[in-house]
Amino acid sequence: MSDRLTSIVTKTGDDGTTSLGDGSRIPKNDARIEAIGQVDELNSFIGLLACEKLPADISTSLERIQHHLFDLGSELCVPGYVALNEAHINFLETEIERYIGKLPPLREFILPGGYPAASQAHVCRSISRRAERSLVSLDSKEPLNDACKQYLNRLSDYFFIIARTLNQQNGLPDIFWQKDKC
C-alpha cells in the first residue's frame, strides 16, 4: 500500500473548495460534502461507542459497520461509483433480528439513556437519522444509489435495538415517555 495520505496539509482547500475522488472540485458547503461530513461524524461517534465495554459480537458488528460507512463515504466522494448493495442492508437486518427477539415488545416511546453505552448508541441512532436526511437532500438534486439511503435507515433501527439490548444486558429497564410529565 502506498503512502497516499502522508501529506495532510495541502492548502488546496483554503479557497473554500474541496476535491472529490474523481478530481473535480466543489464548494465545501455543497450538499455532497455535507452528506460526506454527516457520514464521517456518524463513523466517529460509532468509534466512541466502540470504546465502551461491549459484548464481543456487538464490537465486531460495529467495526464492520464502520467499514461500511467508509464504503458509503467513498460512494459519495466519487459520483457514479457504487459501493453499497443489498448485502450491506441484509447484514443490518440480520443483526437487528438477532437482538430484537430477545427484547420485550414496545407499546410506548422510550427515552434515550440508561447504561452509558446504550446512551452512546442512541446518539449514533440520532446521527444516523441526520445523515440519512442529508443523503435524501442530496438525492433530490443528484440521484444516489438507493442502497445508501436504505442502509442509513436500517442503521438507525440497528442502533435503537442495540441501545435497548445494552440496557437490558445491564439490568436497566426501558424508560417510557410519559406525556405532559411536569
mmCIF file of C-alpha atoms in Angstrom:
data_model
loop_
_atom_site.group_PDB
_atom_site.id
_atom_site.type_symbol
_atom_site.label_atom_id
_atom_site.label_comp_id
_atom_site.label_asym_id
_atom_site.label_seq_id
_atom_site.Cartn_x
_atom_site.Cartn_y
_atom_site.Cartn_z
ATOM 1 C CA MET A 1 0.000 0.000 0.000
ATOM 2 C CA SER A 2 1.357 3.417 -0.919
ATOM 3 C CA ASP A 3 1.697 6.380 1.407
ATOM 4 C CA ARG A 4 -1.069 8.292 -0.366
ATOM 5 C CA LEU A 5 -2.298 10.071 2.772
ATOM 6 C CA THR A 6 1.031 11.266 4.160
ATOM 7 C CA SER A 7 0.532 14.901 3.127
ATOM 8 C CA ILE A 8 -2.470 16.101 5.118
ATOM 9 C CA VAL A 9 -1.835 19.852 4.733
ATOM 10 C CA THR A 10 -2.289 20.614 1.032
ATOM 11 C CA LYS A 11 -3.680 24.180 1.256
ATOM 12 C CA THR A 12 -5.803 23.447 -1.826
ATOM 13 C CA GLY A 13 -8.967 23.871 0.248
ATOM 14 C CA ASP A 14 -8.056 27.302 1.527
ATOM 15 C CA ASP A 15 -10.331 28.829 -1.124
ATOM 16 C CA GLY A 16 -13.426 27.066 0.274
ATOM 17 C CA THR A 17 -13.423 24.182 -2.178
ATOM 18 C CA THR A 18 -12.535 20.536 -1.812
ATOM 19 C CA SER A 19 -11.619 17.750 -4.165
ATOM 20 C CA LEU A 20 -13.794 14.734 -4.920
ATOM 21 C CA GLY A 21 -12.422 11.311 -5.719
ATOM 22 C CA ASP A 22 -12.807 11.932 -9.443
ATOM 23 C CA GLY A 23 -10.556 15.006 -9.212
ATOM 24 C CA SER A 24 -13.317 17.592 -9.560
ATOM 25 C CA ARG A 25 -13.525 20.449 -7.061
ATOM 26 C CA ILE A 26 -16.711 21.626 -5.386
ATOM 27 C CA PRO A 27 -17.566 24.145 -2.650
ATOM 28 C CA LYS A 28 -17.225 22.839 0.893
ATOM 29 C CA ASN A 29 -20.847 23.807 1.554
ATOM 30 C CA ASP A 30 -22.148 21.616 -1.296
ATOM 31 C CA ALA A 31 -24.859 19.083 -0.357
ATOM 32 C CA ARG A 32 -22.490 16.248 -1.317
ATOM 33 C CA ILE A 33 -19.826 17.462 1.126
ATOM 34 C CA GLU A 34 -22.485 17.911 3.812
ATOM 35 C CA ALA A 35 -23.550 14.281 3.312
ATOM 36 C CA ILE A 36 -19.953 13.053 3.409
ATOM 37 C CA GLY A 37 -19.410 15.027 6.620
ATOM 38 C CA GLN A 38 -22.535 13.598 8.247
ATOM 39 C CA VAL A 39 -21.423 10.042 7.455
ATOM 40 C CA ASP A 40 -17.936 10.821 8.784
ATOM 41 C CA GLU A 41 -19.371 12.260 12.008
ATOM 42 C CA LEU A 42 -21.538 9.165 12.440
ATOM 43 C CA ASN A 43 -18.497 6.940 11.971
ATOM 44 C CA SER A 44 -16.608 8.925 14.614
ATOM 45 C CA PHE A 45 -19.438 8.534 17.120
ATOM 46 C CA ILE A 46 -19.550 4.806 16.402
ATOM 47 C CA GLY A 47 -15.831 4.762 17.214
ATOM 48 C CA LEU A 48 -16.653 6.439 20.522
ATOM 49 C CA LEU A 49 -19.320 3.817 21.248
ATOM 50 C CA ALA A 50 -16.839 1.067 20.371
ATOM 51 C CA CYS A 51 -14.547 2.350 23.158
ATOM 52 C CA GLU A 52 -17.173 1.303 25.720
ATOM 53 C CA LYS A 53 -17.175 -2.115 27.366
ATOM 54 C CA LEU A 54 -19.349 -4.056 24.923
ATOM 55 C CA PRO A 55 -20.127 -7.694 24.199
ATOM 56 C CA ALA A 56 -17.747 -9.078 21.573
ATOM 57 C CA ASP A 57 -20.481 -9.657 18.990
ATOM 58 C CA ILE A 58 -21.583 -6.023 19.149
ATOM 59 C CA SER A 59 -17.974 -4.791 18.945
ATOM 60 C CA THR A 60 -17.413 -6.946 15.867
ATOM 61 C CA SER A 61 -20.578 -5.606 14.230
ATOM 62 C CA LEU A 62 -19.636 -2.008 14.984
ATOM 63 C CA GLU A 63 -16.271 -2.418 13.293
ATOM 64 C CA ARG A 64 -17.928 -3.922 10.235
ATOM 65 C CA ILE A 65 -20.406 -1.025 10.162
ATOM 66 C CA GLN A 66 -17.518 1.442 10.308
ATOM 67 C CA HIS A 67 -16.040 -0.207 7.211
ATOM 68 C CA HIS A 68 -19.442 0.009 5.512
ATOM 69 C CA LEU A 69 -19.611 3.718 6.298
ATOM 70 C CA PHE A 70 -16.213 4.234 4.678
ATOM 71 C CA ASP A 71 -17.633 2.413 1.640
ATOM 72 C CA LEU A 72 -20.612 4.770 1.719
ATOM 73 C CA GLY A 73 -18.302 7.772 2.014
ATOM 74 C CA SER A 74 -16.300 6.585 -0.981
ATOM 75 C CA GLU A 75 -19.520 6.238 -2.951
ATOM 76 C CA LEU A 76 -20.453 9.812 -2.077
ATOM 77 C CA CYS A 77 -16.935 11.038 -2.887
ATOM 78 C CA VAL A 78 -16.883 9.577 -6.397
ATOM 79 C CA PRO A 79 -20.073 10.462 -8.293
ATOM 80 C CA GLY A 80 -21.328 7.415 -10.191
ATOM 81 C CA TYR A 81 -19.363 4.903 -8.092
ATOM 82 C CA VAL A 82 -21.461 2.211 -6.377
ATOM 83 C CA ALA A 83 -20.165 0.563 -3.198
ATOM 84 C CA LEU A 84 -23.214 -0.380 -1.114
ATOM 85 C CA ASN A 85 -25.671 -3.050 -2.155
ATOM 86 C CA GLU A 86 -28.364 -5.373 -0.823
ATOM 87 C CA ALA A 87 -25.786 -7.456 1.086
ATOM 88 C CA HIS A 88 -24.939 -4.458 3.291
ATOM 89 C CA ILE A 89 -28.618 -3.916 4.086
ATOM 90 C CA ASN A 90 -29.135 -7.636 4.726
ATOM 91 C CA PHE A 91 -26.269 -7.587 7.218
ATOM 92 C CA LEU A 92 -28.028 -4.914 9.282
ATOM 93 C CA GLU A 93 -31.394 -6.648 9.043
ATOM 94 C CA THR A 94 -29.825 -9.898 10.257
ATOM 95 C CA GLU A 95 -28.186 -8.079 13.166
ATOM 96 C CA ILE A 96 -31.481 -6.424 14.096
ATOM 97 C CA GLU A 97 -33.287 -9.774 14.044
ATOM 98 C CA ARG A 98 -30.567 -11.309 16.212
ATOM 99 C CA TYR A 99 -31.391 -8.958 19.084
ATOM 100 C CA ILE A 100 -34.993 -7.871 18.657
ATOM 101 C CA GLY A 101 -36.443 -11.260 19.606
ATOM 102 C CA LYS A 102 -34.722 -11.067 22.990
ATOM 103 C CA LEU A 103 -36.341 -7.729 23.859
ATOM 104 C CA PRO A 104 -39.801 -7.142 25.275
ATOM 105 C CA PRO A 105 -42.174 -5.603 22.724
ATOM 106 C CA LEU A 106 -42.652 -1.848 22.895
ATOM 107 C CA ARG A 107 -46.040 -0.217 23.185
ATOM 108 C CA GLU A 108 -44.754 3.267 24.036
ATOM 109 C CA PHE A 109 -41.886 5.536 23.035
ATOM 110 C CA ILE A 110 -38.794 5.277 25.222
ATOM 111 C CA LEU A 111 -36.378 7.916 26.437
ATOM 112 C CA PRO A 112 -32.735 7.738 25.332
ATOM 113 C CA GLY A 113 -30.494 6.941 28.274
ATOM 114 C CA GLY A 114 -29.661 4.250 30.773
ATOM 115 C CA TYR A 115 -26.354 2.447 30.569
ATOM 116 C CA PRO A 116 -23.604 4.755 29.175
ATOM 117 C CA ALA A 117 -23.012 2.590 26.091
ATOM 118 C CA ALA A 118 -26.766 2.478 25.446
ATOM 119 C CA SER A 119 -26.849 6.263 25.604
ATOM 120 C CA GLN A 120 -23.998 6.389 23.081
ATOM 121 C CA ALA A 121 -25.968 4.012 20.832
ATOM 122 C CA HIS A 122 -28.909 6.431 20.982
ATOM 123 C CA VAL A 123 -26.575 9.254 19.907
ATOM 124 C CA CYS A 124 -25.442 7.091 16.974
ATOM 125 C CA ARG A 125 -29.106 6.414 16.167
ATOM 126 C CA SER A 126 -29.968 10.108 16.005
ATOM 127 C CA ILE A 127 -26.854 10.948 13.961
ATOM 128 C CA SER A 128 -27.776 8.110 11.570
ATOM 129 C CA ARG A 129 -31.126 9.802 11.069
ATOM 130 C CA ARG A 130 -29.440 13.152 10.392
ATOM 131 C CA ALA A 131 -27.045 11.555 7.906
ATOM 132 C CA GLU A 132 -29.997 9.887 6.198
ATOM 133 C CA ARG A 133 -31.781 13.250 5.873
ATOM 134 C CA SER A 134 -28.614 14.700 4.370
ATOM 135 C CA LEU A 135 -28.498 11.907 1.770
ATOM 136 C CA VAL A 136 -32.180 12.391 0.945
ATOM 137 C CA SER A 137 -31.489 16.090 0.410
ATOM 138 C CA LEU A 138 -28.563 15.297 -1.899
ATOM 139 C CA ASP A 139 -30.638 12.645 -3.699
ATOM 140 C CA SER A 140 -33.255 15.277 -4.574
ATOM 141 C CA LYS A 141 -30.525 17.144 -6.506
ATOM 142 C CA GLU A 142 -28.387 14.254 -7.752
ATOM 143 C CA PRO A 143 -29.862 10.737 -7.751
ATOM 144 C CA LEU A 144 -27.982 8.353 -5.454
ATOM 145 C CA ASN A 145 -27.803 4.605 -5.136
ATOM 146 C CA ASP A 146 -30.961 3.678 -3.174
ATOM 147 C CA ALA A 147 -28.925 1.255 -1.048
ATOM 148 C CA CYS A 148 -27.175 4.224 0.597
ATOM 149 C CA LYS A 149 -30.407 5.685 1.965
ATOM 150 C CA GLN A 150 -31.752 2.247 2.879
ATOM 151 C CA TYR A 151 -28.552 1.413 4.729
ATOM 152 C CA LEU A 152 -28.715 4.523 6.913
ATOM 153 C CA ASN A 153 -32.404 3.922 7.580
ATOM 154 C CA ARG A 154 -31.665 0.370 8.797
ATOM 155 C CA LEU A 155 -28.630 1.598 10.708
ATOM 156 C CA SER A 156 -30.726 3.889 12.892
ATOM 157 C CA ASP A 157 -33.022 0.921 13.611
ATOM 158 C CA TYR A 158 -29.961 -1.158 14.485
ATOM 159 C CA PHE A 159 -28.736 1.420 16.999
ATOM 160 C CA PHE A 160 -32.185 1.648 18.587
ATOM 161 C CA ILE A 161 -32.200 -2.122 19.124
ATOM 162 C CA ILE A 162 -28.585 -2.127 20.349
ATOM 163 C CA ALA A 163 -29.366 0.633 22.865
ATOM 164 C CA ARG A 164 -32.271 -1.381 24.255
ATOM 165 C CA THR A 165 -30.152 -4.548 24.264
ATOM 166 C CA LEU A 166 -27.309 -2.896 26.174
ATOM 167 C CA ASN A 167 -29.729 -1.555 28.767
ATOM 168 C CA GLN A 168 -31.333 -4.976 29.146
ATOM 169 C CA GLN A 169 -27.967 -6.745 29.440
ATOM 170 C CA ASN A 170 -27.014 -4.321 32.200
ATOM 171 C CA GLY A 171 -30.252 -4.709 34.134
ATOM 172 C CA LEU A 172 -31.721 -1.332 33.207
ATOM 173 C CA PRO A 173 -35.345 -1.121 32.059
ATOM 174 C CA ASP A 174 -36.621 0.982 29.192
ATOM 175 C CA ILE A 175 -37.899 4.327 30.468
ATOM 176 C CA PHE A 176 -41.216 5.031 28.817
ATOM 177 C CA TRP A 177 -42.165 8.504 27.687
ATOM 178 C CA GLN A 178 -44.931 9.994 29.802
ATOM 179 C CA LYS A 179 -46.936 12.659 28.033
ATOM 180 C CA ASP A 180 -47.107 16.013 29.808
ATOM 181 C CA LYS A 181 -44.995 14.896 32.752
ATOM 182 C CA CYS A 182 -44.369 18.031 34.816
#
